[in-house]
Amino acid sequence: MSVAALIGDAPGEGLFPRLHRAPDAEFDITAMIDLVFMMNIYFLVTFITVAMGEINLPVASHAAPLDRDKATVITVLAGPDWRTVFVYLGDKKGTPLMEPDDQVTQITNDVERAAAQGKTAVLIKAEKGIRLREIKRLAAAAAREGMTLHIAIIEKESAS
């Protein structure tokens, strides 16, 4: 038996078969480095602006205030649990509407009366925690041809 056969170089069987090594895997981390640099810049700018004080955000230049004389207002507040909402026609005055079917009927009637009075907009003011499906349900009830629909979030005043 030859030496080549013993170490596995020969085409036949050998005592010590040759281990075939796979080529080394390559990993390109260029994109990862770019991402890390962008995150560093973001956090650096954010930290500096917070450390210096309040961030001055630009004011919306394309928005116009809603004329409340030409709008009917629907106020939506959270109920005792996440499944219920209280609906007020107008601002938070009077008894709230609590039943979903009653809410839809009353909103539709109120929007029809407002349209007959010449009002052209519907404003739905909702608390921050109201679910989107509730807003969609109430917006569908308030939808009427010729009326524009506006949705706003009620922000609570912070105690200073």
PDB file of C-alpha atoms in Angstrom:
ATOM      1  CA  MET A   1       0.000   0.000   0.000  1.00  0.00           C
ATOM      2  CA  SER A   2       1.323   3.372  -0.931  1.00  0.00           C
ATOM      3  CA  VAL A   3       1.627   6.437   1.260  1.00  0.00           C
ATOM      4  CA  ALA A   4      -0.862   8.322  -0.933  1.00  0.00           C
ATOM      5  CA  ALA A   5      -3.452   5.642  -0.288  1.00  0.00           C
ATOM      6  CA  LEU A   6      -2.898   5.857   3.465  1.00  0.00           C
ATOM      7  CA  ILE A   7      -3.543   9.593   3.688  1.00  0.00           C
ATOM      8  CA  GLY A   8      -6.465   9.632   1.308  1.00  0.00           C
ATOM      9  CA  ASP A   9      -4.926  11.301  -1.756  1.00  0.00           C
ATOM     10  CA  ALA A  10      -5.433   8.314  -3.949  1.00  0.00           C
ATOM     11  CA  PRO A  11      -8.759   7.658  -5.638  1.00  0.00           C
ATOM     12  CA  GLY A  12      -9.305   4.539  -3.554  1.00  0.00           C
ATOM     13  CA  GLU A  13     -10.045   4.212   0.107  1.00  0.00           C
ATOM     14  CA  GLY A  14      -7.520   5.546   2.523  1.00  0.00           C
ATOM     15  CA  LEU A  15      -6.909   5.182   6.179  1.00  0.00           C
ATOM     16  CA  PHE A  16      -7.169   8.927   6.722  1.00  0.00           C
ATOM     17  CA  PRO A  17      -9.768  10.421   4.337  1.00  0.00           C
ATOM     18  CA  ARG A  18      -9.102  13.959   3.226  1.00  0.00           C
ATOM     19  CA  LEU A  19     -11.382  16.567   4.763  1.00  0.00           C
ATOM     20  CA  HIS A  20     -12.945  18.822   2.168  1.00  0.00           C
ATOM     21  CA  ARG A  21     -13.125  22.357   3.443  1.00  0.00           C
ATOM     22  CA  ALA A  22     -15.911  24.668   2.339  1.00  0.00           C
ATOM     23  CA  PRO A  23     -14.837  28.144   1.257  1.00  0.00           C
ATOM     24  CA  ASP A  24     -15.021  30.712   4.044  1.00  0.00           C
ATOM     25  CA  ALA A  25     -18.344  32.542   4.242  1.00  0.00           C
ATOM     26  CA  GLU A  26     -18.288  36.278   3.689  1.00  0.00           C
ATOM     27  CA  PHE A  27     -20.515  38.772   5.429  1.00  0.00           C
ATOM     28  CA  ASP A  28     -20.868  42.312   4.103  1.00  0.00           C
ATOM     29  CA  ILE A  29     -21.711  44.668   6.989  1.00  0.00           C
ATOM     30  CA  THR A  30     -21.590  47.931   5.018  1.00  0.00           C
ATOM     31  CA  ALA A  31     -25.349  48.475   5.307  1.00  0.00           C
ATOM     32  CA  MET A  32     -25.230  47.669   9.035  1.00  0.00           C
ATOM     33  CA  ILE A  33     -22.512  50.282   9.582  1.00  0.00           C
ATOM     34  CA  ASP A  34     -24.553  52.883   7.662  1.00  0.00           C
ATOM     35  CA  LEU A  35     -27.586  52.130   9.807  1.00  0.00           C
ATOM     36  CA  VAL A  36     -25.599  52.452  13.032  1.00  0.00           C
ATOM     37  CA  PHE A  37     -24.198  55.829  11.936  1.00  0.00           C
ATOM     38  CA  MET A  38     -27.686  57.114  11.050  1.00  0.00           C
ATOM     39  CA  MET A  39     -29.048  55.979  14.416  1.00  0.00           C
ATOM     40  CA  ASN A  40     -26.152  57.672  16.205  1.00  0.00           C
ATOM     41  CA  ILE A  41     -26.857  60.935  14.369  1.00  0.00           C
ATOM     42  CA  TYR A  42     -30.587  60.708  15.145  1.00  0.00           C
ATOM     43  CA  PHE A  43     -30.070  60.096  18.857  1.00  0.00           C
ATOM     44  CA  LEU A  44     -27.360  62.751  19.071  1.00  0.00           C
ATOM     45  CA  VAL A  45     -29.604  65.399  17.487  1.00  0.00           C
ATOM     46  CA  THR A  46     -32.578  64.328  19.630  1.00  0.00           C
ATOM     47  CA  PHE A  47     -30.522  64.421  22.827  1.00  0.00           C
ATOM     48  CA  ILE A  48     -29.071  67.856  22.052  1.00  0.00           C
ATOM     49  CA  THR A  49     -32.454  69.395  21.223  1.00  0.00           C
ATOM     50  CA  VAL A  50     -34.028  67.946  24.378  1.00  0.00           C
ATOM     51  CA  ALA A  51     -31.084  69.104  26.495  1.00  0.00           C
ATOM     52  CA  MET A  52     -31.342  72.618  25.062  1.00  0.00           C
ATOM     53  CA  GLY A  53     -35.039  72.890  25.757  1.00  0.00           C
ATOM     54  CA  GLU A  54     -38.336  72.634  23.940  1.00  0.00           C
ATOM     55  CA  ILE A  55     -38.344  71.546  20.302  1.00  0.00           C
ATOM     56  CA  ASN A  56     -40.041  74.158  18.129  1.00  0.00           C
ATOM     57  CA  LEU A  57     -42.095  72.302  15.550  1.00  0.00           C
ATOM     58  CA  PRO A  58     -43.264  74.139  12.447  1.00  0.00           C
ATOM     59  CA  VAL A  59     -46.853  75.322  12.343  1.00  0.00           C
ATOM     60  CA  ALA A  60     -49.140  73.825   9.698  1.00  0.00           C
ATOM     61  CA  SER A  61     -49.517  76.433   6.991  1.00  0.00           C
ATOM     62  CA  HIS A  62     -52.142  74.642   4.898  1.00  0.00           C
ATOM     63  CA  ALA A  63     -54.764  74.069   7.582  1.00  0.00           C
ATOM     64  CA  ALA A  64     -57.622  76.455   8.146  1.00  0.00           C
ATOM     65  CA  PRO A  65     -59.741  76.560  11.307  1.00  0.00           C
ATOM     66  CA  LEU A  66     -63.210  75.093  11.124  1.00  0.00           C
ATOM     67  CA  ASP A  67     -66.051  77.600  11.362  1.00  0.00           C
ATOM     68  CA  ARG A  68     -68.149  76.266  14.256  1.00  0.00           C
ATOM     69  CA  ASP A  69     -71.205  78.192  13.027  1.00  0.00           C
ATOM     70  CA  LYS A  70     -71.226  76.044   9.876  1.00  0.00           C
ATOM     71  CA  ALA A  71     -70.487  72.739  11.606  1.00  0.00           C
ATOM     72  CA  THR A  72     -72.374  70.284  13.727  1.00  0.00           C
ATOM     73  CA  VAL A  73     -70.265  68.844  16.549  1.00  0.00           C
ATOM     74  CA  ILE A  74     -70.275  65.265  17.839  1.00  0.00           C
ATOM     75  CA  THR A  75     -68.253  64.587  20.996  1.00  0.00           C
ATOM     76  CA  VAL A  76     -67.111  61.019  21.722  1.00  0.00           C
ATOM     77  CA  LEU A  77     -65.821  60.071  25.173  1.00  0.00           C
ATOM     78  CA  ALA A  78     -64.583  56.742  26.509  1.00  0.00           C
ATOM     79  CA  GLY A  79     -66.992  54.654  28.514  1.00  0.00           C
ATOM     80  CA  PRO A  80     -66.283  52.601  31.625  1.00  0.00           C
ATOM     81  CA  ASP A  81     -64.727  49.807  29.522  1.00  0.00           C
ATOM     82  CA  TRP A  82     -63.091  49.651  26.089  1.00  0.00           C
ATOM     83  CA  ARG A  83     -66.261  48.362  24.403  1.00  0.00           C
ATOM     84  CA  THR A  84     -68.476  51.368  25.099  1.00  0.00           C
ATOM     85  CA  VAL A  85     -68.326  55.013  24.121  1.00  0.00           C
ATOM     86  CA  PHE A  86     -70.444  57.947  25.206  1.00  0.00           C
ATOM     87  CA  VAL A  87     -71.647  60.180  22.389  1.00  0.00           C
ATOM     88  CA  TYR A  88     -72.816  63.750  22.916  1.00  0.00           C
ATOM     89  CA  LEU A  89     -74.486  65.720  20.162  1.00  0.00           C
ATOM     90  CA  GLY A  90     -72.716  69.037  20.452  1.00  0.00           C
ATOM     91  CA  ASP A  91     -70.314  69.632  23.298  1.00  0.00           C
ATOM     92  CA  LYS A  92     -70.417  67.630  26.537  1.00  0.00           C
ATOM     93  CA  LYS A  93     -73.883  68.764  27.597  1.00  0.00           C
ATOM     94  CA  GLY A  94     -76.909  66.723  28.484  1.00  0.00           C
ATOM     95  CA  THR A  95     -77.286  62.982  28.668  1.00  0.00           C
ATOM     96  CA  PRO A  96     -74.875  60.920  26.582  1.00  0.00           C
ATOM     97  CA  LEU A  97     -76.022  58.373  24.024  1.00  0.00           C
ATOM     98  CA  MET A  98     -74.792  54.954  25.154  1.00  0.00           C
ATOM     99  CA  GLU A  99     -76.488  52.375  22.910  1.00  0.00           C
ATOM    100  CA  PRO A 100     -74.721  51.884  19.532  1.00  0.00           C
ATOM    101  CA  ASP A 101     -77.960  51.703  17.507  1.00  0.00           C
ATOM    102  CA  ASP A 102     -79.301  54.813  19.223  1.00  0.00           C
ATOM    103  CA  GLN A 103     -76.008  56.623  18.566  1.00  0.00           C
ATOM    104  CA  VAL A 104     -76.164  55.909  14.834  1.00  0.00           C
ATOM    105  CA  THR A 105     -79.827  56.948  14.566  1.00  0.00           C
ATOM    106  CA  GLN A 106     -79.382  60.173  16.552  1.00  0.00           C
ATOM    107  CA  ILE A 107     -76.199  61.159  14.673  1.00  0.00           C
ATOM    108  CA  THR A 108     -77.882  60.592  11.298  1.00  0.00           C
ATOM    109  CA  ASN A 109     -80.902  62.681  12.371  1.00  0.00           C
ATOM    110  CA  ASP A 110     -78.676  65.449  13.769  1.00  0.00           C
ATOM    111  CA  VAL A 111     -76.631  65.661  10.562  1.00  0.00           C
ATOM    112  CA  GLU A 112     -79.829  65.786   8.479  1.00  0.00           C
ATOM    113  CA  ARG A 113     -81.161  68.664  10.650  1.00  0.00           C
ATOM    114  CA  ALA A 114     -77.819  70.477  10.364  1.00  0.00           C
ATOM    115  CA  ALA A 115     -77.845  70.125   6.578  1.00  0.00           C
ATOM    116  CA  ALA A 116     -81.381  71.528   6.473  1.00  0.00           C
ATOM    117  CA  GLN A 117     -80.131  74.528   8.503  1.00  0.00           C
ATOM    118  CA  GLY A 118     -77.377  75.168   5.959  1.00  0.00           C
ATOM    119  CA  LYS A 119     -74.456  73.702   7.873  1.00  0.00           C
ATOM    120  CA  THR A 120     -71.764  72.191   5.658  1.00  0.00           C
ATOM    121  CA  ALA A 121     -69.425  70.325   8.035  1.00  0.00           C
ATOM    122  CA  VAL A 122     -69.458  67.625  10.687  1.00  0.00           C
ATOM    123  CA  LEU A 123     -66.811  67.664  13.422  1.00  0.00           C
ATOM    124  CA  ILE A 124     -66.232  64.484  15.416  1.00  0.00           C
ATOM    125  CA  LYS A 125     -64.201  65.214  18.551  1.00  0.00           C
ATOM    126  CA  ALA A 126     -62.958  62.020  20.198  1.00  0.00           C
ATOM    127  CA  GLU A 127     -60.793  61.215  23.180  1.00  0.00           C
ATOM    128  CA  LYS A 128     -57.395  59.711  22.495  1.00  0.00           C
ATOM    129  CA  GLY A 129     -58.264  56.181  23.670  1.00  0.00           C
ATOM    130  CA  ILE A 130     -61.313  55.672  21.433  1.00  0.00           C
ATOM    131  CA  ARG A 131     -60.960  52.681  19.103  1.00  0.00           C
ATOM    132  CA  LEU A 132     -60.775  53.295  15.366  1.00  0.00           C
ATOM    133  CA  ARG A 133     -63.723  51.009  14.660  1.00  0.00           C
ATOM    134  CA  GLU A 134     -65.942  53.239  16.826  1.00  0.00           C
ATOM    135  CA  ILE A 135     -64.807  56.350  14.959  1.00  0.00           C
ATOM    136  CA  LYS A 136     -65.474  54.611  11.624  1.00  0.00           C
ATOM    137  CA  ARG A 137     -68.949  53.568  12.775  1.00  0.00           C
ATOM    138  CA  LEU A 138     -69.826  57.087  13.900  1.00  0.00           C
ATOM    139  CA  ALA A 139     -68.263  58.672  10.801  1.00  0.00           C
ATOM    140  CA  ALA A 140     -70.345  56.392   8.578  1.00  0.00           C
ATOM    141  CA  ALA A 141     -73.467  57.529  10.451  1.00  0.00           C
ATOM    142  CA  ALA A 142     -72.456  61.184   9.994  1.00  0.00           C
ATOM    143  CA  ALA A 143     -71.589  60.846   6.292  1.00  0.00           C
ATOM    144  CA  ARG A 144     -73.933  62.776   4.028  1.00  0.00           C
ATOM    145  CA  GLU A 145     -73.521  64.157   0.551  1.00  0.00           C
ATOM    146  CA  GLY A 146     -72.516  67.800   0.626  1.00  0.00           C
ATOM    147  CA  MET A 147     -71.113  67.656   4.161  1.00  0.00           C
ATOM    148  CA  THR A 148     -67.397  67.592   4.901  1.00  0.00           C
ATOM    149  CA  LEU A 149     -66.251  65.354   7.711  1.00  0.00           C
ATOM    150  CA  HIS A 150     -63.589  66.532  10.195  1.00  0.00           C
ATOM    151  CA  ILE A 151     -62.137  64.355  12.944  1.00  0.00           C
ATOM    152  CA  ALA A 152     -60.234  65.776  15.915  1.00  0.00           C
ATOM    153  CA  ILE A 153     -58.614  64.317  19.008  1.00  0.00           C
ATOM    154  CA  ILE A 154     -59.465  65.899  22.347  1.00  0.00           C
ATOM    155  CA  GLU A 155     -56.285  66.732  24.203  1.00  0.00           C
ATOM    156  CA  LYS A 156     -56.498  66.980  27.944  1.00  0.00           C
ATOM    157  CA  GLU A 157     -54.920  69.933  29.665  1.00  0.00           C
ATOM    158  CA  SER A 158     -51.925  68.967  31.766  1.00  0.00           C
ATOM    159  CA  ALA A 159     -51.978  70.105  35.381  1.00  0.00           C
ATOM    160  CA  SER A 160     -49.113  72.553  35.821  1.00  0.00           C
TER     161      SER A 160
END
